[in-house]
mmCIF file with all atom_site columns, C-alpha atoms in Angstrom:
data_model
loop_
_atom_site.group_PDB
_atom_site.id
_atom_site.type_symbol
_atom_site.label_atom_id
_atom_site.label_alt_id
_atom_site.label_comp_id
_atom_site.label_asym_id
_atom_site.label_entity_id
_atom_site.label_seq_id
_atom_site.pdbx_PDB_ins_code
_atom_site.Cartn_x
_atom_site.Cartn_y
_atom_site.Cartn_z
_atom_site.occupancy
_atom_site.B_iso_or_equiv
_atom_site.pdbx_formal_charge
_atom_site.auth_seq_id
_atom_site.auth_comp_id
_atom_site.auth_asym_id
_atom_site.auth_atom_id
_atom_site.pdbx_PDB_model_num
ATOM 1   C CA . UNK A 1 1   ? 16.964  -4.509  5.488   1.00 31.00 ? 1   UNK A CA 1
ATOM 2   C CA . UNK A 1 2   ? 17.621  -1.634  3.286   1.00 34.00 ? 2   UNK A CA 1
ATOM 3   C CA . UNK A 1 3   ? 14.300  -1.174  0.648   1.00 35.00 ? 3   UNK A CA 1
ATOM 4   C CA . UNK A 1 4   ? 14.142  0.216   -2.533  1.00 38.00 ? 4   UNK A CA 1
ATOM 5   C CA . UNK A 1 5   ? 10.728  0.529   -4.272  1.00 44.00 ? 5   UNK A CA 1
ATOM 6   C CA . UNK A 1 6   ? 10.727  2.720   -7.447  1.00 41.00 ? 6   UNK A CA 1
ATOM 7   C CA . UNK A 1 7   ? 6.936   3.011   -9.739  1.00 39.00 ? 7   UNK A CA 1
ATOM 8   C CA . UNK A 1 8   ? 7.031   3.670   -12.880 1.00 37.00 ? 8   UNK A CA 1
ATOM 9   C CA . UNK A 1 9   ? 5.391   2.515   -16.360 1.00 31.00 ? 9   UNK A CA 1
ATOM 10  C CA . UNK A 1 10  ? 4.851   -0.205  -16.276 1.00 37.00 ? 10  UNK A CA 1
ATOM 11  C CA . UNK A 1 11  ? 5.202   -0.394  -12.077 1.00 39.00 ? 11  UNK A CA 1
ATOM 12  C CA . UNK A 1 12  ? 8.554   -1.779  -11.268 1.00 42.00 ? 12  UNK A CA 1
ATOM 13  C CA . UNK A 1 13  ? 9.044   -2.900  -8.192  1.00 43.00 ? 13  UNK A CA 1
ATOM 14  C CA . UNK A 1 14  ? 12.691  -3.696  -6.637  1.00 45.00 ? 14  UNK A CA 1
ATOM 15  C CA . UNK A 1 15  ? 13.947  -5.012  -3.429  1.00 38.00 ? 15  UNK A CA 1
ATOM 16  C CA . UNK A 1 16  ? 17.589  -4.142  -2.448  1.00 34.00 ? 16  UNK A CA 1
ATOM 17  C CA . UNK A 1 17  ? 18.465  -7.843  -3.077  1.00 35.00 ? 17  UNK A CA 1
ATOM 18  C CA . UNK A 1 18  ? 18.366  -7.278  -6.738  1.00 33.00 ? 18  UNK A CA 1
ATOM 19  C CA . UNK A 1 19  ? 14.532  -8.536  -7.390  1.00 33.00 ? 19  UNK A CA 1
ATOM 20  C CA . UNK A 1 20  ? 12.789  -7.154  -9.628  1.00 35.00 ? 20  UNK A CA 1
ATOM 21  C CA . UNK A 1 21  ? 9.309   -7.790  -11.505 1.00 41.00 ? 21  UNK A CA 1
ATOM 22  C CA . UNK A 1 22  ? 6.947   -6.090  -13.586 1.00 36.00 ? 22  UNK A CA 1
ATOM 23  C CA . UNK A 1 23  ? 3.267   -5.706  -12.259 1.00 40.00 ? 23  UNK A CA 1
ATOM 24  C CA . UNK A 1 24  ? 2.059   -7.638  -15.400 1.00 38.00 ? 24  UNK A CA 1
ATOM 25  C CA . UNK A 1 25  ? 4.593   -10.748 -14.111 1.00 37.00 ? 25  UNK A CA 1
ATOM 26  C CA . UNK A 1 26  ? 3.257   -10.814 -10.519 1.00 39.00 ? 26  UNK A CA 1
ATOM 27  C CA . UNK A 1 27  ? 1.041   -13.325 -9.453  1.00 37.00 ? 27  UNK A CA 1
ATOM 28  C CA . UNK A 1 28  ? -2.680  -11.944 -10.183 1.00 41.00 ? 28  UNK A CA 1
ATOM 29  C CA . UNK A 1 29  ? -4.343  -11.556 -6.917  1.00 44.00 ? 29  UNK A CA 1
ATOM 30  C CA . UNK A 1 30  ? -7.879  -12.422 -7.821  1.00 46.00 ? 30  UNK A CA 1
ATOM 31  C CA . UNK A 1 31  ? -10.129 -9.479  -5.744  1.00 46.00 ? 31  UNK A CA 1
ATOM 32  C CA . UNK A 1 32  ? -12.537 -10.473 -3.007  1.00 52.00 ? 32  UNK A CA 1
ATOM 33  C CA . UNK A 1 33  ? -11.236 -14.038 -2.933  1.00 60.00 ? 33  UNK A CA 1
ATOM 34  C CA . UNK A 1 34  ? -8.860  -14.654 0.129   1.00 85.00 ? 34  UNK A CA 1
ATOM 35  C CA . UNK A 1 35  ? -9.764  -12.027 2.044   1.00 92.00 ? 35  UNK A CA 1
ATOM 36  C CA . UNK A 1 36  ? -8.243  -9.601  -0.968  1.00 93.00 ? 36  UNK A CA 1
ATOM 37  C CA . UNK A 1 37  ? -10.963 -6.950  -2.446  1.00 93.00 ? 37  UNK A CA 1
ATOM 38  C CA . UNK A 1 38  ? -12.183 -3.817  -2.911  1.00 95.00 ? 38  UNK A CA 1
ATOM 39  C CA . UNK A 1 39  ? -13.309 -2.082  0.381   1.00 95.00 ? 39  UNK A CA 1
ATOM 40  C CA . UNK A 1 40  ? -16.876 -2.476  0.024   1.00 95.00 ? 40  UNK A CA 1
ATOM 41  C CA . UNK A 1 41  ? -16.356 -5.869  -0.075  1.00 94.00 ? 41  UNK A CA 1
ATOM 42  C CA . UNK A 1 42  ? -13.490 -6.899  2.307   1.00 95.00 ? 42  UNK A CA 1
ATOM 43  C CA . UNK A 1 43  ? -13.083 -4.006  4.522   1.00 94.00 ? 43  UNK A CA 1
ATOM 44  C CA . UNK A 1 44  ? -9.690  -3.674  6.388   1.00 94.00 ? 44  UNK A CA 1
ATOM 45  C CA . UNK A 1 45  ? -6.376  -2.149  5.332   1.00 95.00 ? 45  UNK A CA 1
ATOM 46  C CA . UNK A 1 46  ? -6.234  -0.143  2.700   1.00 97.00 ? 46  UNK A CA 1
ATOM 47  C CA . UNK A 1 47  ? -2.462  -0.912  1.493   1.00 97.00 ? 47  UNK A CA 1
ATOM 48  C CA . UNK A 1 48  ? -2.121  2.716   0.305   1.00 97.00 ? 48  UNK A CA 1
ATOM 49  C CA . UNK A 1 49  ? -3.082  4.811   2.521   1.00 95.00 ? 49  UNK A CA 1
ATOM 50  C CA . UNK A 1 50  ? -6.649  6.602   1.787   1.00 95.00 ? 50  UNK A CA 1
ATOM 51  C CA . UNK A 1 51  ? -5.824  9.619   3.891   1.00 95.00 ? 51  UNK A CA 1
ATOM 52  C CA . UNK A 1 52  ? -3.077  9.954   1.109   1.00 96.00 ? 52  UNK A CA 1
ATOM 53  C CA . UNK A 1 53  ? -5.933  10.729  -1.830  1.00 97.00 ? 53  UNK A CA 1
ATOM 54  C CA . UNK A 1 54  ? -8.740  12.591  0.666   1.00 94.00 ? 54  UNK A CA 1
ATOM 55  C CA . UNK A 1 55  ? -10.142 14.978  -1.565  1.00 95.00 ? 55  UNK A CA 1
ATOM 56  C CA . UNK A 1 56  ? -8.943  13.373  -4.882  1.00 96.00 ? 56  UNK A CA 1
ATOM 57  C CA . UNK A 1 57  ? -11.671 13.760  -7.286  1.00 96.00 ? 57  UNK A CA 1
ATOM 58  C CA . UNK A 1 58  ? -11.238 10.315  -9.095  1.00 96.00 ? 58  UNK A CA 1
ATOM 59  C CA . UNK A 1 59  ? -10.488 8.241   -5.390  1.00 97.00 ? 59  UNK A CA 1
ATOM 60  C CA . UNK A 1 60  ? -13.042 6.163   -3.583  1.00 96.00 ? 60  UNK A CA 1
ATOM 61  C CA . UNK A 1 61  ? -11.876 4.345   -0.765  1.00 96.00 ? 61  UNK A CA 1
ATOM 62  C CA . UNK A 1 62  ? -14.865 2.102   -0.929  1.00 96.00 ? 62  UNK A CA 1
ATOM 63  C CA . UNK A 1 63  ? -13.955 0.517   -4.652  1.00 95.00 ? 63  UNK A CA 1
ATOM 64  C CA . UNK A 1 64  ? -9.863  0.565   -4.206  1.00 95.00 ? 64  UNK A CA 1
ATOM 65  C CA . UNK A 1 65  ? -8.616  -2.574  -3.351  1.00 95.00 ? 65  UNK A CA 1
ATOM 66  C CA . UNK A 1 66  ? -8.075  -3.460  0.683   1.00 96.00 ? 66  UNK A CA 1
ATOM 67  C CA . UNK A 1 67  ? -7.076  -6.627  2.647   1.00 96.00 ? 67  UNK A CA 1
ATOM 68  C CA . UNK A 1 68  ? -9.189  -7.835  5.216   1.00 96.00 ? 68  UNK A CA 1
ATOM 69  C CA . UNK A 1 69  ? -8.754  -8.158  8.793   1.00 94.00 ? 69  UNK A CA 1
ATOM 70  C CA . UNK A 1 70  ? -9.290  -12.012 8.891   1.00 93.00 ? 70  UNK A CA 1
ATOM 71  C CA . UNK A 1 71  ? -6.397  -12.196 6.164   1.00 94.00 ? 71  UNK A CA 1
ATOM 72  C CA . UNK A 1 72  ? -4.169  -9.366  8.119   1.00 94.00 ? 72  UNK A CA 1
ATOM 73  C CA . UNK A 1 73  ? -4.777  -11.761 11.140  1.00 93.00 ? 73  UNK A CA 1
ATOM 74  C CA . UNK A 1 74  ? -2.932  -14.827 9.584   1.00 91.00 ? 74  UNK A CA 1
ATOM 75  C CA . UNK A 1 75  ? 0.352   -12.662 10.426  1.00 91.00 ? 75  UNK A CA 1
ATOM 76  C CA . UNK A 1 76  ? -0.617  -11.712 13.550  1.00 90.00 ? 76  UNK A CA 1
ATOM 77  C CA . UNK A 1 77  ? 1.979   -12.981 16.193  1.00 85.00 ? 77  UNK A CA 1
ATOM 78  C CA . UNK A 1 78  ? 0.581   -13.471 20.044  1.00 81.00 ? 78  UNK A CA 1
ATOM 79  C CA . UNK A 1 79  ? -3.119  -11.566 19.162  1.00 82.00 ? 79  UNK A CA 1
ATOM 80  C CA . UNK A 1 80  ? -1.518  -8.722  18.047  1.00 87.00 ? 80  UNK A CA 1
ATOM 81  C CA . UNK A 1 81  ? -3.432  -6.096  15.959  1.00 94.00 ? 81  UNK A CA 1
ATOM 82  C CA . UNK A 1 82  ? -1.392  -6.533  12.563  1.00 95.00 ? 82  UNK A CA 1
ATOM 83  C CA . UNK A 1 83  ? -3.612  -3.970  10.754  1.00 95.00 ? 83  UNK A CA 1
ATOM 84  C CA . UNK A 1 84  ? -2.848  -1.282  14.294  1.00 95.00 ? 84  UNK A CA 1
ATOM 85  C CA . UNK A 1 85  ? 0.610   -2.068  13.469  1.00 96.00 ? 85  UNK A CA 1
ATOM 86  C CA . UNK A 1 86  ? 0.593   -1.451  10.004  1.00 97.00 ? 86  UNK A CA 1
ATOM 87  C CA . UNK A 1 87  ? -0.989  1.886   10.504  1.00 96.00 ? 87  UNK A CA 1
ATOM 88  C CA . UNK A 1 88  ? 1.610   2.736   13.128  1.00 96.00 ? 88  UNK A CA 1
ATOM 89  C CA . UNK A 1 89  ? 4.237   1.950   10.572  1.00 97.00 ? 89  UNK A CA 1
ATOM 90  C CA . UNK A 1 90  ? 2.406   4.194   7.929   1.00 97.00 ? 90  UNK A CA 1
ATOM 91  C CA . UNK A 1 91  ? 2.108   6.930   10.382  1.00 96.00 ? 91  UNK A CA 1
ATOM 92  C CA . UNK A 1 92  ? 5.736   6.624   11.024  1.00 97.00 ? 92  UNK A CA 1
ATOM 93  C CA . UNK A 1 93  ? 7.194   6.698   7.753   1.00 97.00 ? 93  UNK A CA 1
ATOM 94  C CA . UNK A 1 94  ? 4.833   9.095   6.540   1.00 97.00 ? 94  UNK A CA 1
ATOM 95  C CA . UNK A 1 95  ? 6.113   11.762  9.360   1.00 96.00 ? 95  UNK A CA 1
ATOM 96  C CA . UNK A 1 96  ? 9.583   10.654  7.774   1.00 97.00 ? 96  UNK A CA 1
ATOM 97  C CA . UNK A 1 97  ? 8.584   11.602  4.472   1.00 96.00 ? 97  UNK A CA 1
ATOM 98  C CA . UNK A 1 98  ? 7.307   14.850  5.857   1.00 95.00 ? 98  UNK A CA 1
ATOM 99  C CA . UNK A 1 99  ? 10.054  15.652  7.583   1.00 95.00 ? 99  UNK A CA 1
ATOM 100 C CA . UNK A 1 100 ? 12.460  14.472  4.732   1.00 95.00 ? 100 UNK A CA 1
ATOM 101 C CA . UNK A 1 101 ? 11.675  17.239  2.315   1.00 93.00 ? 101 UNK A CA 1
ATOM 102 C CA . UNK A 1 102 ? 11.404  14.685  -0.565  1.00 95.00 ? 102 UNK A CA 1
ATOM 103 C CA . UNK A 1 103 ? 8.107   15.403  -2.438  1.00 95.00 ? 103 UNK A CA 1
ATOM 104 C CA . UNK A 1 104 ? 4.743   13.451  -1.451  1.00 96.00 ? 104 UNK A CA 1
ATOM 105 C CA . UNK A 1 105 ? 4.530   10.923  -5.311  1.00 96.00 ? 105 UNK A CA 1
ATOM 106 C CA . UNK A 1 106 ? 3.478   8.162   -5.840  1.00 97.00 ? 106 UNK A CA 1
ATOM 107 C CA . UNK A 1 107 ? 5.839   6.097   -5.597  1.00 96.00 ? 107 UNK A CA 1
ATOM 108 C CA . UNK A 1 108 ? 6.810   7.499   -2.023  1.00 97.00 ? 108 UNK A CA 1
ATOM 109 C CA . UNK A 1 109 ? 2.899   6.048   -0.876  1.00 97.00 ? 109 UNK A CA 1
ATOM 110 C CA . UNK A 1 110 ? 3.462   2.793   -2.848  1.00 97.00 ? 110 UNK A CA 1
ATOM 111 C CA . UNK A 1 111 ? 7.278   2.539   -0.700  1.00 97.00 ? 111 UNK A CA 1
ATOM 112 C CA . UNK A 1 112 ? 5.263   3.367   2.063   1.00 97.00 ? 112 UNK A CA 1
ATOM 113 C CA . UNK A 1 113 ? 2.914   1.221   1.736   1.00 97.00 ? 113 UNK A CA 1
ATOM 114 C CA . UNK A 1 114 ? 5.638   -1.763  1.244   1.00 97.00 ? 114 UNK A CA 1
ATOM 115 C CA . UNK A 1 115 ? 7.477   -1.341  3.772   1.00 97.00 ? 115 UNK A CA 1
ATOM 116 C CA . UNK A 1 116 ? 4.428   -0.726  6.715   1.00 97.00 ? 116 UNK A CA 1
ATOM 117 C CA . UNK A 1 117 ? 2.954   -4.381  5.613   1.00 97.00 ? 117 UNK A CA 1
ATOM 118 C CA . UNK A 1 118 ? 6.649   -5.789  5.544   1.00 97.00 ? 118 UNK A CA 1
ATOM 119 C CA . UNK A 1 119 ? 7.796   -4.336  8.939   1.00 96.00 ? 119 UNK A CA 1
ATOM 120 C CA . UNK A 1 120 ? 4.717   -5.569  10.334  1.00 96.00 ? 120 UNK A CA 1
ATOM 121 C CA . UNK A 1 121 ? 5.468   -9.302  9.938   1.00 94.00 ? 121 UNK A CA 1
ATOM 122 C CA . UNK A 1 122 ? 3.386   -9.711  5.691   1.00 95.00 ? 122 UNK A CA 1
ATOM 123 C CA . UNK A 1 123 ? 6.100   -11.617 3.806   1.00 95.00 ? 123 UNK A CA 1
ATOM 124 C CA . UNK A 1 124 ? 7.804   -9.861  1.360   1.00 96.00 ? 124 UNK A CA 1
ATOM 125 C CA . UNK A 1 125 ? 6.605   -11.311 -1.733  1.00 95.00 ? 125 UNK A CA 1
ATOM 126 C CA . UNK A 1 126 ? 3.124   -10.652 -1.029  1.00 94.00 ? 126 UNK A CA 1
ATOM 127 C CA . UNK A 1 127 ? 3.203   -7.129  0.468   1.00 96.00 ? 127 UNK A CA 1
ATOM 128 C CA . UNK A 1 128 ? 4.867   -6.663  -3.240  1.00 96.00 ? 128 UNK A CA 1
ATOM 129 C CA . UNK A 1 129 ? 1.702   -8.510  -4.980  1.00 94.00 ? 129 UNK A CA 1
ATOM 130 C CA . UNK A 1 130 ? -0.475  -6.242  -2.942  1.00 95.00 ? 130 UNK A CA 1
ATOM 131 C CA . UNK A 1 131 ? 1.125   -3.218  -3.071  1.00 96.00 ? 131 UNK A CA 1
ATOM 132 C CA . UNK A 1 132 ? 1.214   -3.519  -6.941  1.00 95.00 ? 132 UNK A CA 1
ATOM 133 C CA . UNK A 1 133 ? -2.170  -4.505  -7.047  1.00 94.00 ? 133 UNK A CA 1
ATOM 134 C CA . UNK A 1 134 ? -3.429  -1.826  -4.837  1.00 96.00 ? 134 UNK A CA 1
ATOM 135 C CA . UNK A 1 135 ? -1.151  0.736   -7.236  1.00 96.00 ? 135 UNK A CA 1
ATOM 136 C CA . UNK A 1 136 ? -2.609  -0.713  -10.302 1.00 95.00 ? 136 UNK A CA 1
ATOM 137 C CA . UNK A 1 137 ? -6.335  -0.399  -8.691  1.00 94.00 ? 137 UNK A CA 1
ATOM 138 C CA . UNK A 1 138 ? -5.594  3.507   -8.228  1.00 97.00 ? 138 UNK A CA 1
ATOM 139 C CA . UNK A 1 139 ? -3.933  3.744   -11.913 1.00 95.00 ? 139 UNK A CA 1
ATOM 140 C CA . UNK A 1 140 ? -7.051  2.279   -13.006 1.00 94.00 ? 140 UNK A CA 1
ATOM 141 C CA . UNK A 1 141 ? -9.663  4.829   -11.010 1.00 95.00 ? 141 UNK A CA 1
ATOM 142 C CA . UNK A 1 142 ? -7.398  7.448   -12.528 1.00 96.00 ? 142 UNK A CA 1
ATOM 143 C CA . UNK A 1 143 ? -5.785  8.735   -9.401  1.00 97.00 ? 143 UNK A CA 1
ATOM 144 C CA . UNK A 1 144 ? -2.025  9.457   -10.671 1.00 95.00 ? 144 UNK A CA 1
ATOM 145 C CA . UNK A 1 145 ? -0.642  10.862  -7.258  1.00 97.00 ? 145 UNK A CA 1
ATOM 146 C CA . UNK A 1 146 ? -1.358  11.529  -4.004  1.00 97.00 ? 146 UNK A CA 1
ATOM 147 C CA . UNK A 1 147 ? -3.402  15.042  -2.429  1.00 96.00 ? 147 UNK A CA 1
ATOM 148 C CA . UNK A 1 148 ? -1.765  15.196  0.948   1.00 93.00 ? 148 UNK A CA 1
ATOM 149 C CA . UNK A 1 149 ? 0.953   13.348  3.172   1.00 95.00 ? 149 UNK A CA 1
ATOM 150 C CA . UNK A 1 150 ? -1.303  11.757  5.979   1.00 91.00 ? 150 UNK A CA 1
ATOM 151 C CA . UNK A 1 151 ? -0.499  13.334  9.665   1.00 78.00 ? 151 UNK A CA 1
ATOM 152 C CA . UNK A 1 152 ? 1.600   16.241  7.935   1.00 71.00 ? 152 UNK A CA 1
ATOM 153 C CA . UNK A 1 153 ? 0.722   19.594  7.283   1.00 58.00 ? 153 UNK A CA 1
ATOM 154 C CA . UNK A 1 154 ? 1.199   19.033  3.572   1.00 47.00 ? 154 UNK A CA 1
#
């Protein structure tokens, strides 16, 4: 499945099959209740990469918003790791986006992001409410873009 995910103001979010919502239309995810939180209070994945923002002045990974590892584990199929195969995915397309030239935004972390949780088996409708969420958390910290492209040299 090809994926488009574009950011903007406000956040658009679009799938190739044509769907497309505004953050403020997406089911609210209501933080630290089903396993959905900031860090400090779920722990887990981080849906946009932290080693994105390392040294961002405004960033702390302990108040963005995460998703636990007992709600990451509702997708796991056979006992696999789902947030070790998220990561993998992130590490993955983040070398592509190194290697790819295109410059390190925002929105390339919040596609990123998307597509890790989707490839790893999170349906597609909620690794969009996340994803959104988790973009909206950083717009709200004040962290506009990202320092670094995690793994890369950049």
């Amino acid at each position: 499945t090809t994926v488009a995910l574009a950011v903007g103001t406000p956040a658009v979010i679009k799938v190739s099959s044509g769907v497309a919502k505004t953050a403020k239309n997406l089911v609210k995810i209501e933080k630290s209740k089903n396993g959905i939180g900031p860090y400090k209070q779920v722990g887990g994945h981080h849906p946009i990469q932290k080693a994105a923002f390392e040294g961002h002045p405004q960033y702390n990974a302990q108040d963005v918003l995460a998703v636990s590892e007992e709600r990451l584990a509702q997708y796991s199929k056979s006992g696999e790791n789902v947030h070790r195969k998220i990561t993998s995915n992130q590490r993955r397309l983040q070398k592509e986006l190194l290697l790819s030239g295109r410059s390190n935004t925002m929105q390339e972390q919040v596609r990123i992001a998307w597509q890790a949780m989707v490839e790893a088996g999170i349906p597609i409708q909620e690794a969009r409410q996340i994803t959104a969420q988790a973009y909206w958390d950083l717009k709200h910290f004040g962290v506009k873009q990202p320092t670094h492209i995690p793994w890369g040299k950049k």
